[in-house]
mmCIF file of N, CA and C in Angstrom:
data_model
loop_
_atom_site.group_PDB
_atom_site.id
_atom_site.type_symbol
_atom_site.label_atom_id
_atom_site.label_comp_id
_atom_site.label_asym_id
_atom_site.label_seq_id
_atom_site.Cartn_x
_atom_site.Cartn_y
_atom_site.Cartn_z
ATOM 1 N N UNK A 2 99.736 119.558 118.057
ATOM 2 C CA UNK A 2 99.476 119.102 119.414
ATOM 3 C C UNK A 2 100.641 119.504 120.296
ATOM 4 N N UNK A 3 100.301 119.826 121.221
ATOM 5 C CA UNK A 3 101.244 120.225 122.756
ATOM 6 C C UNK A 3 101.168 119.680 123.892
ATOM 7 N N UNK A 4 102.191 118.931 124.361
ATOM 8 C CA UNK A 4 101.923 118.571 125.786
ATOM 9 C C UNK A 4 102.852 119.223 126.740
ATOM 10 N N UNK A 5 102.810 118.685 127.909
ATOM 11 C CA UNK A 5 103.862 119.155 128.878
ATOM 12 C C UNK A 5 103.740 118.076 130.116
ATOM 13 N N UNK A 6 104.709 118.081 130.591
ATOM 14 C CA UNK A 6 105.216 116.850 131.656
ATOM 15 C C UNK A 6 104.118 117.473 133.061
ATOM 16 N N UNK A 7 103.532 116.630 133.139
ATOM 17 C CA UNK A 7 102.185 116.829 134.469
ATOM 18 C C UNK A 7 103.207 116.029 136.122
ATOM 19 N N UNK A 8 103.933 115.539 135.963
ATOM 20 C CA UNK A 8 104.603 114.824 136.751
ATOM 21 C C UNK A 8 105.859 114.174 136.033
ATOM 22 N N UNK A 9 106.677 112.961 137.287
ATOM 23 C CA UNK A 9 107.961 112.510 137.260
ATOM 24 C C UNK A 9 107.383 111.613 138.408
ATOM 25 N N UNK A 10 107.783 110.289 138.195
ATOM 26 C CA UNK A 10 107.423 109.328 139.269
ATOM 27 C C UNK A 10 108.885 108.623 139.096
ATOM 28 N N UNK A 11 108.907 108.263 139.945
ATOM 29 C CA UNK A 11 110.256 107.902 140.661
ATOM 30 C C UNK A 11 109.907 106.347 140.720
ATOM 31 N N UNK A 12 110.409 105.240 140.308
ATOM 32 C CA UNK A 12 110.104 103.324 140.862
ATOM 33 C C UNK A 12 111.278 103.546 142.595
ATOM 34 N N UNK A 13 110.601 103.033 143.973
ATOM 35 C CA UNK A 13 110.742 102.762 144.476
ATOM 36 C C UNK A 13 110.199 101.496 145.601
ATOM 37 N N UNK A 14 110.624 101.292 146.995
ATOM 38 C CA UNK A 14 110.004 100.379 147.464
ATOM 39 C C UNK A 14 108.717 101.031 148.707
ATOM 40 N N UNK A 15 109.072 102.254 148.931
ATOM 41 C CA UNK A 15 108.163 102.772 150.302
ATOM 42 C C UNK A 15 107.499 104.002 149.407
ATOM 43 N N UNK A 16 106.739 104.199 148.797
ATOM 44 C CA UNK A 16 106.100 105.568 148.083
ATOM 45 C C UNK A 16 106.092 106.295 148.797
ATOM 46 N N UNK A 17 105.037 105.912 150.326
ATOM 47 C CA UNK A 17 104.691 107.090 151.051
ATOM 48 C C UNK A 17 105.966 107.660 151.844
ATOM 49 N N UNK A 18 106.834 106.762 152.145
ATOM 50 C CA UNK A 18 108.292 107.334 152.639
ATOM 51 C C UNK A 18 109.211 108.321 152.075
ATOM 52 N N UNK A 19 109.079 107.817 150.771
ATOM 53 C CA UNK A 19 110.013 108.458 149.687
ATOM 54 C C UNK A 19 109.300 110.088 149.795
ATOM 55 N N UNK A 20 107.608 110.400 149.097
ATOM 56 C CA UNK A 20 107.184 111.226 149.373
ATOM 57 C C UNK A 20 107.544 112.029 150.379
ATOM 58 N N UNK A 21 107.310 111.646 151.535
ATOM 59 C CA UNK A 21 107.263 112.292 152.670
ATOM 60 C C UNK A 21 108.497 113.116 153.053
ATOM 61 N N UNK A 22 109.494 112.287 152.554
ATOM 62 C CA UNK A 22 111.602 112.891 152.441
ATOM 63 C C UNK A 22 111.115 113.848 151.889
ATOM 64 N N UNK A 23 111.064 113.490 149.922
ATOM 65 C CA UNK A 23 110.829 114.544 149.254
ATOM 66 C C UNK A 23 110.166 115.916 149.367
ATOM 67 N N UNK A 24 109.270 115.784 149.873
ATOM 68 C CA UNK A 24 108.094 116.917 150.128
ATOM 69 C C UNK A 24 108.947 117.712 151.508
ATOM 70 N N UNK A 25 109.713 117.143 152.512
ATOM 71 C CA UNK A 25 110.310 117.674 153.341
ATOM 72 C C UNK A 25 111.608 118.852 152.559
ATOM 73 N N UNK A 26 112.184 117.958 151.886
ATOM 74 C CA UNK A 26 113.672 118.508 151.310
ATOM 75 C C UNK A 26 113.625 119.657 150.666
ATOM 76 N N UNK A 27 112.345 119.351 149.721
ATOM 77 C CA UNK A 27 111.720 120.625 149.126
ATOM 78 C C UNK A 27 110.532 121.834 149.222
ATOM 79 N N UNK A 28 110.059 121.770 150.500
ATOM 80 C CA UNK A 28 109.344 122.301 151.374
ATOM 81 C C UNK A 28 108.195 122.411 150.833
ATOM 82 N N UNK A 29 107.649 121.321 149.888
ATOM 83 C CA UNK A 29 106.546 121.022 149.491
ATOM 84 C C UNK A 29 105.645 120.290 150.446
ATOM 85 N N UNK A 30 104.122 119.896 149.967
ATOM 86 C CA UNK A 30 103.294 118.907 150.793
ATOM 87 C C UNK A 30 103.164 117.077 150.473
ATOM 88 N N UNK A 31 102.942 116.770 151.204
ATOM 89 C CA UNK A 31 102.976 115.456 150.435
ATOM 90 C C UNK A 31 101.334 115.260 150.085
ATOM 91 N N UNK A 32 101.030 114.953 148.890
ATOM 92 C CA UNK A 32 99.448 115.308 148.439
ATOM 93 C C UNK A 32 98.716 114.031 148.264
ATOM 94 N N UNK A 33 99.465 113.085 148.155
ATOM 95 C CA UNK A 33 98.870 111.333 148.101
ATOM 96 C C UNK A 33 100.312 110.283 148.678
ATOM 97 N N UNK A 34 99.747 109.299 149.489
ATOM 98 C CA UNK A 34 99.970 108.487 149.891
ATOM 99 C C UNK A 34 99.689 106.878 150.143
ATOM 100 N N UNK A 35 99.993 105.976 149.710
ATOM 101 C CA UNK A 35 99.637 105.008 150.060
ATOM 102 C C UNK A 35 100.674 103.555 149.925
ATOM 103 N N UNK A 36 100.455 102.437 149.948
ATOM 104 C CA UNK A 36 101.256 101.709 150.146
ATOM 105 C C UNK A 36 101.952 101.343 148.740
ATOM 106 N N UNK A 37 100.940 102.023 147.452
ATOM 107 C CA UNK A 37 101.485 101.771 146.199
ATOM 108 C C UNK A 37 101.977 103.021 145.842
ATOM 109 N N UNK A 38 101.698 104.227 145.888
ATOM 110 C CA UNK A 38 102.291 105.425 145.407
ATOM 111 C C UNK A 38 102.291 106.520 146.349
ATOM 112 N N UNK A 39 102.759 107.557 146.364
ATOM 113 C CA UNK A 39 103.175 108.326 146.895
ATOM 114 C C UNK A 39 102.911 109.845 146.263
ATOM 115 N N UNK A 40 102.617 110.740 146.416
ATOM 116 C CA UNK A 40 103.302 112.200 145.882
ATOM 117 C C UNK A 40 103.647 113.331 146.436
ATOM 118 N N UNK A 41 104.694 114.579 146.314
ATOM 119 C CA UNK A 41 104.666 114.952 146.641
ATOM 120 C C UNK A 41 104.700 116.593 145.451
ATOM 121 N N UNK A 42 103.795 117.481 146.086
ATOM 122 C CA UNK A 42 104.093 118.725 145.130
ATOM 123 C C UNK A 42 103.845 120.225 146.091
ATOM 124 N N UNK A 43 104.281 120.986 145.242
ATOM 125 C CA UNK A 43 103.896 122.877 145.435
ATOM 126 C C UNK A 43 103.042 123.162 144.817
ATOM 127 N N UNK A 44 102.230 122.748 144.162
ATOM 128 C CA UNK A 44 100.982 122.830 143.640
ATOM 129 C C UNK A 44 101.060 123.105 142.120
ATOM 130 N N UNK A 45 102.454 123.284 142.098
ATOM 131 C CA UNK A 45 102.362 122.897 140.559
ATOM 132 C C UNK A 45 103.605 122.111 140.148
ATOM 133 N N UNK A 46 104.299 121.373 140.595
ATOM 134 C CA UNK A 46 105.667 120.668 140.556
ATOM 135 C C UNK A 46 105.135 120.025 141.391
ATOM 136 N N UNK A 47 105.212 118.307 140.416
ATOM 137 C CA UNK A 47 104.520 117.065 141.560
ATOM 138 C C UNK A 47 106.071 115.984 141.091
ATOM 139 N N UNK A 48 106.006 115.081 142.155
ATOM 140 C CA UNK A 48 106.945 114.164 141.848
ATOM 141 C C UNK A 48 106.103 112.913 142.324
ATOM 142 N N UNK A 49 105.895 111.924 141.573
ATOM 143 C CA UNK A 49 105.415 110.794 142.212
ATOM 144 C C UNK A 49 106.460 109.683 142.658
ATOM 145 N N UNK A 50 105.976 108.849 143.274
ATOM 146 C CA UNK A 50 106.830 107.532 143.450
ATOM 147 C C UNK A 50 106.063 106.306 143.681
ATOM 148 N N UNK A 51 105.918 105.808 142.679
ATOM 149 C CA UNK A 51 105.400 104.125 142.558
ATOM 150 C C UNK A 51 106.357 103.038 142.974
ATOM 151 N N UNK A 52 105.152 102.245 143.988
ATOM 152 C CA UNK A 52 106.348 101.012 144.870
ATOM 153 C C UNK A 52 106.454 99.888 143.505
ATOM 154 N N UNK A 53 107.565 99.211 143.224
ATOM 155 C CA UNK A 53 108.445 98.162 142.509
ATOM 156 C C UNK A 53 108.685 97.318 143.668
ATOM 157 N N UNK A 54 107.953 96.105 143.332
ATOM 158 C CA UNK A 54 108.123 94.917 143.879
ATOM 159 C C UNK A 54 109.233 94.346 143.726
ATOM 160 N N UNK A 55 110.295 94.156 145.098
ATOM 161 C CA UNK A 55 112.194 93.758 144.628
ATOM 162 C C UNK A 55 112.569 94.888 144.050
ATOM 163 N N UNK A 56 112.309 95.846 144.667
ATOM 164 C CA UNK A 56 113.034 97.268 143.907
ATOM 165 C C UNK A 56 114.698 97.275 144.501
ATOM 166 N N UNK A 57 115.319 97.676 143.750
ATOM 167 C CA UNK A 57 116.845 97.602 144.490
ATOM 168 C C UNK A 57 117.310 99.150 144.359
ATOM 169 N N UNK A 58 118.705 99.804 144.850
ATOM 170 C CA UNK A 58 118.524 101.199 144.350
ATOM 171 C C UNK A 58 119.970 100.691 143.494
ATOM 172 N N UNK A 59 119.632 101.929 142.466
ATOM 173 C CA UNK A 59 121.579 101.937 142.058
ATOM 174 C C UNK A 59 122.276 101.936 142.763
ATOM 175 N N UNK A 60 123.359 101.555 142.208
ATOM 176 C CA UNK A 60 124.964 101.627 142.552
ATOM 177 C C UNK A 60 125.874 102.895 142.658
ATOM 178 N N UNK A 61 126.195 103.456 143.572
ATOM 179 C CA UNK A 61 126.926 104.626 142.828
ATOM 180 C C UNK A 61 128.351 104.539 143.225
ATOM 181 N N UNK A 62 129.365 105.226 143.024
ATOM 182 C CA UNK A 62 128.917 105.477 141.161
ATOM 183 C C UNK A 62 128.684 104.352 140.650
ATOM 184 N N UNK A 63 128.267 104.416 139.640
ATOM 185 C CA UNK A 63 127.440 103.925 138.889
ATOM 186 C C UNK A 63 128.205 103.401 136.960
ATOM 187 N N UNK A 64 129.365 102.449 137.247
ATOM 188 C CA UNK A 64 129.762 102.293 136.450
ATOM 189 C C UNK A 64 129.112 101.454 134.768
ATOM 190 N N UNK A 65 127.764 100.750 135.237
ATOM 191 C CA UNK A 65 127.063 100.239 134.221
ATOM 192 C C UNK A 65 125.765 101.099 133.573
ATOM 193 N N UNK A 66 125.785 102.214 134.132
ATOM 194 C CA UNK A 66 125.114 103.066 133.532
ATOM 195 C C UNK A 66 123.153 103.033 134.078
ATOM 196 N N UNK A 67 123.358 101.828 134.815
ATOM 197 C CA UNK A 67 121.826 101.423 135.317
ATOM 198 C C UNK A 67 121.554 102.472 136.326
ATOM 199 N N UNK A 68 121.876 104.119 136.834
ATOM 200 C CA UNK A 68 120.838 104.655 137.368
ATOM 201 C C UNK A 68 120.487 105.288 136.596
ATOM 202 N N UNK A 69 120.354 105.599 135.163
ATOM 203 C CA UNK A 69 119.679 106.077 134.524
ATOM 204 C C UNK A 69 119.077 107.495 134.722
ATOM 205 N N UNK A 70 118.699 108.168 135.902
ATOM 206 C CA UNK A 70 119.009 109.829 136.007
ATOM 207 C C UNK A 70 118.581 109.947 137.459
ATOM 208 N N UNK A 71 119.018 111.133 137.358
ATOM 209 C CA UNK A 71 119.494 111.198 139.084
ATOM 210 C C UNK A 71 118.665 113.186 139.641
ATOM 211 N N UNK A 72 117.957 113.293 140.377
ATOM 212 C CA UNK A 72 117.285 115.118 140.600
ATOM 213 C C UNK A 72 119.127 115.635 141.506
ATOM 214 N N UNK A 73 119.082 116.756 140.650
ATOM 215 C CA UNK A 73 120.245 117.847 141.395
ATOM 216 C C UNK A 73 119.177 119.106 142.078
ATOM 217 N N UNK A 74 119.913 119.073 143.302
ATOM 218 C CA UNK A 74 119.070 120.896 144.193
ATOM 219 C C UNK A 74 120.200 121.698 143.784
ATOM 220 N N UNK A 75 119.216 122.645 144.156
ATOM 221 C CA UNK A 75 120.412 123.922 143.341
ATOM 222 C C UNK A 75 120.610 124.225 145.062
ATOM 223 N N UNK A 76 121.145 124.727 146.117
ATOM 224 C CA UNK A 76 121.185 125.122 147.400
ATOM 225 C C UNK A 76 122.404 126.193 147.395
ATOM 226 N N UNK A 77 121.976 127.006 148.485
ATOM 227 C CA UNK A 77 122.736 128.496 148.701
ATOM 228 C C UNK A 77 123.959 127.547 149.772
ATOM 229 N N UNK A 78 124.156 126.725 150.335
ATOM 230 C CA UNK A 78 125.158 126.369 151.074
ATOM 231 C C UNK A 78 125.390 124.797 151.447
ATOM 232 N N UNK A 79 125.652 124.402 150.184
ATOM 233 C CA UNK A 79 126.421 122.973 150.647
ATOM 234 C C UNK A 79 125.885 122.055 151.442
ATOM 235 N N UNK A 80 126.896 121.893 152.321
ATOM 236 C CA UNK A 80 126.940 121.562 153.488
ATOM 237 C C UNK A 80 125.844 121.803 154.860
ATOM 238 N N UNK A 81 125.387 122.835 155.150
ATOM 239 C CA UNK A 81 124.066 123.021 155.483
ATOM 240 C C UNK A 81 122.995 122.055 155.175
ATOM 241 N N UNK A 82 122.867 122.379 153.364
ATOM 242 C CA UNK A 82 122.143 121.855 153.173
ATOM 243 C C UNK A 82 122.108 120.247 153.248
ATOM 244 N N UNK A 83 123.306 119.544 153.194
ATOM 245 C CA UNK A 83 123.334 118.190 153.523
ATOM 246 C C UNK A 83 123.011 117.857 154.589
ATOM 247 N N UNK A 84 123.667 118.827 155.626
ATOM 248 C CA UNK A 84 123.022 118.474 157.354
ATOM 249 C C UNK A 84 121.498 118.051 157.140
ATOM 250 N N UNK A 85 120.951 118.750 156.559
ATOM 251 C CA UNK A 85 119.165 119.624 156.887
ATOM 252 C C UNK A 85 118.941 118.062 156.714
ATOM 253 N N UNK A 86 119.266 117.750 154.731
ATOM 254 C CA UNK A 86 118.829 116.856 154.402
ATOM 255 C C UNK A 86 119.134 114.974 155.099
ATOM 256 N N UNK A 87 120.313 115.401 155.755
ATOM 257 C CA UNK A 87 120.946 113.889 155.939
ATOM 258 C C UNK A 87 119.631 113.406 157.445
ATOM 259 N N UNK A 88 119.647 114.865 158.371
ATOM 260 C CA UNK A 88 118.089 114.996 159.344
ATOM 261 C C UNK A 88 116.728 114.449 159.321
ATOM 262 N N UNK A 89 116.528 115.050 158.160
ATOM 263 C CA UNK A 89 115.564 113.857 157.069
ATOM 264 C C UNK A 89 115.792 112.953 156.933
ATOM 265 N N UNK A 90 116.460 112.302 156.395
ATOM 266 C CA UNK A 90 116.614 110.888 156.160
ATOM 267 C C UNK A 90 117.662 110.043 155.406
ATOM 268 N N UNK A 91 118.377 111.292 154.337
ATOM 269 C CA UNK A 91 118.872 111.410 153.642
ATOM 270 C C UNK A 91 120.507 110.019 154.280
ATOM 271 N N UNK A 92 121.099 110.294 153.339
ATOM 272 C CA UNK A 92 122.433 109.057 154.052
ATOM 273 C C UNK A 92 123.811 109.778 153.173
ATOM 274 N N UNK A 93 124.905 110.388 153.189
ATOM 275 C CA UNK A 93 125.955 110.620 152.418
ATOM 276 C C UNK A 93 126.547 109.690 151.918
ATOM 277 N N UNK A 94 126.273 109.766 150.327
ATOM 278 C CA UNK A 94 127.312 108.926 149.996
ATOM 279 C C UNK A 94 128.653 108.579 149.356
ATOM 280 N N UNK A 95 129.379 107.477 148.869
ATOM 281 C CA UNK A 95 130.695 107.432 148.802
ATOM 282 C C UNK A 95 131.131 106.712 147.564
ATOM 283 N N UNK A 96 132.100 107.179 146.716
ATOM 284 C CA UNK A 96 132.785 108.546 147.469
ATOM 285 C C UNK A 96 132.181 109.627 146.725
ATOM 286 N N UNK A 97 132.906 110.853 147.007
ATOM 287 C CA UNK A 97 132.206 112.192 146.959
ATOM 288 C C UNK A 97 132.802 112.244 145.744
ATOM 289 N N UNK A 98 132.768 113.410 144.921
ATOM 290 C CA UNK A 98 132.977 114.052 143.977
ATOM 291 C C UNK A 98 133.839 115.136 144.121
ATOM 292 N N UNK A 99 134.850 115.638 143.779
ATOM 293 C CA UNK A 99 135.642 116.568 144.089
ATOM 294 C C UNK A 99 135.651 118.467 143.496
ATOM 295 N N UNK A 100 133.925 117.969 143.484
ATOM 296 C CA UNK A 100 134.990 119.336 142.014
ATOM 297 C C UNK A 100 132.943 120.259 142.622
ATOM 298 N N UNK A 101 132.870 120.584 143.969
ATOM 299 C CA UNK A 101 131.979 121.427 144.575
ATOM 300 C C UNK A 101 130.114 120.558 144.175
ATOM 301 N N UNK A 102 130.169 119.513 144.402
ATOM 302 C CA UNK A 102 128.777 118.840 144.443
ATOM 303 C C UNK A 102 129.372 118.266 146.099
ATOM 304 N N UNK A 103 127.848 117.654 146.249
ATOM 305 C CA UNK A 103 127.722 116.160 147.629
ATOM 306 C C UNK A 103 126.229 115.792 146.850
ATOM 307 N N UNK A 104 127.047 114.147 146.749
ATOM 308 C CA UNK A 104 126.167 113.331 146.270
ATOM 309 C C UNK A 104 125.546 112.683 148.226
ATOM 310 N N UNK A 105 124.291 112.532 147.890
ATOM 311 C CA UNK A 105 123.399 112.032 148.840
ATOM 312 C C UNK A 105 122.820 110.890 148.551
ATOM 313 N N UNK A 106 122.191 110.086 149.278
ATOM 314 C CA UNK A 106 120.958 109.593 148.881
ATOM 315 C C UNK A 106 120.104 109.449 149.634
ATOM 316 N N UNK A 107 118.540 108.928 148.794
ATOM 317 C CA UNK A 107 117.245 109.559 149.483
ATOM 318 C C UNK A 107 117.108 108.217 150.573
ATOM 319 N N UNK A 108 115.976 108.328 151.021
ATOM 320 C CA UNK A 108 115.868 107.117 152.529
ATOM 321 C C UNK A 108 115.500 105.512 151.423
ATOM 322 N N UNK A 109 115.084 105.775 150.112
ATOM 323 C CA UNK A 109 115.095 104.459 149.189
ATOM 324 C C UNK A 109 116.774 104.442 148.284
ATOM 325 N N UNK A 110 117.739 104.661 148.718
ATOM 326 C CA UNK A 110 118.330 104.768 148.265
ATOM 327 C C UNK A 110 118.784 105.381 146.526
ATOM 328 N N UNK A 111 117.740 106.005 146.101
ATOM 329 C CA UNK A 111 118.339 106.558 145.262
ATOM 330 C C UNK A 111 119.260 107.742 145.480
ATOM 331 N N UNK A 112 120.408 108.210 144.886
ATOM 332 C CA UNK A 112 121.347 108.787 144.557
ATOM 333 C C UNK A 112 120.584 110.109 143.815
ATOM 334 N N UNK A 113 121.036 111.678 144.939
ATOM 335 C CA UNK A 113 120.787 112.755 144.104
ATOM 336 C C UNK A 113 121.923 113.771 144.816
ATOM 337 N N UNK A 114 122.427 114.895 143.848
ATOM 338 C CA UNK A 114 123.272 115.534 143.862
ATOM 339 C C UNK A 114 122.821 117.104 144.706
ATOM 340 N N UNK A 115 123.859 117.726 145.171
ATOM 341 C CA UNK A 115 123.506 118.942 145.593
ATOM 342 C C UNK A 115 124.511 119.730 145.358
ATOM 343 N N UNK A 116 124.454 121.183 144.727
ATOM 344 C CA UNK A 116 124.923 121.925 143.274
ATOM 345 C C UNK A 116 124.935 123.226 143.808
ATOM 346 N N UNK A 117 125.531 124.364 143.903
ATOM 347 C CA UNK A 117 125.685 125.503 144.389
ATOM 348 C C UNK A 117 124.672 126.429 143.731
ATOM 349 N N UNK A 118 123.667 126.901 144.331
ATOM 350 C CA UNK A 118 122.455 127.476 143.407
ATOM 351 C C UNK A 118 123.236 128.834 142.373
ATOM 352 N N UNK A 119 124.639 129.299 143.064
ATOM 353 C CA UNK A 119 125.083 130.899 142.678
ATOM 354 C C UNK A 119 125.565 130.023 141.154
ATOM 355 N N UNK A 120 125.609 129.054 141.525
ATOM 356 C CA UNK A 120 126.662 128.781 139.714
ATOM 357 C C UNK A 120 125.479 128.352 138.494
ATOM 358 N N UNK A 121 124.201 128.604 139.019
ATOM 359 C CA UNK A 121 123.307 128.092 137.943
ATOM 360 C C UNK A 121 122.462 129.187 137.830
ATOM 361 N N UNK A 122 122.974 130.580 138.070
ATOM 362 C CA UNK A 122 121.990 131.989 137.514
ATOM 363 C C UNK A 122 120.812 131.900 138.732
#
């Protein structure tokens, strides 16, 4: 038997919000919406997001280990790309990392990284 990952849903509190960032950041569509879930994809890379009743976001950093995993963009320019994203909705957060990332987070506060696309082939 063979499977393969059809999606990634994300626990947040606004689905269709979260979607709507997402699908922006990554110049995807947002393909479902509603007050319980959300998605967004390119028609073949979907990300969902299901609302959690009292959802809270991690901490970052994140010394107890509770965000549990975090999406990195690969982007041709940094900083740019934080502008684009912070436009969206996005929020910078603190503190930074020193060593060529910017940690962000999304408009539900989860925490995701942005990574120099030239250093990942």
């Amino acid at each position: 038997m063979s499977s393969r990952i059809s999606h990634t849903t994300i626990d947040c509190a606004d689905p269709a919000k979260e979607a709507e960032f997402w699908a922006a950041a990554l110049g995807w569509k947002v393909t479902y919406a509603d007050d319980n879930y959300g998605m967004a994809s390119d028609g073949t890379q979907r990300l969902g997001f299901g609302r959690i009743e009292g959802w809270q976001p991690p901490a970052w950093p994140n010394p107890d280990g509770t965000k549990q995993f975090h999406l990195d963009l690969a982007v041709a320019d940094l900083e740019s790309a934080a502008e684009r994203l912070i436009e969206l909705g996005a929020r910078r957060a603190e503190p930074q990392p020193s060593d060529g990332w910017i940690v962000l987070h999304d408009p539900d506060g989860h925490p995701f990284c942005l990574t120099k696309a030239a250093n990942w082939g």
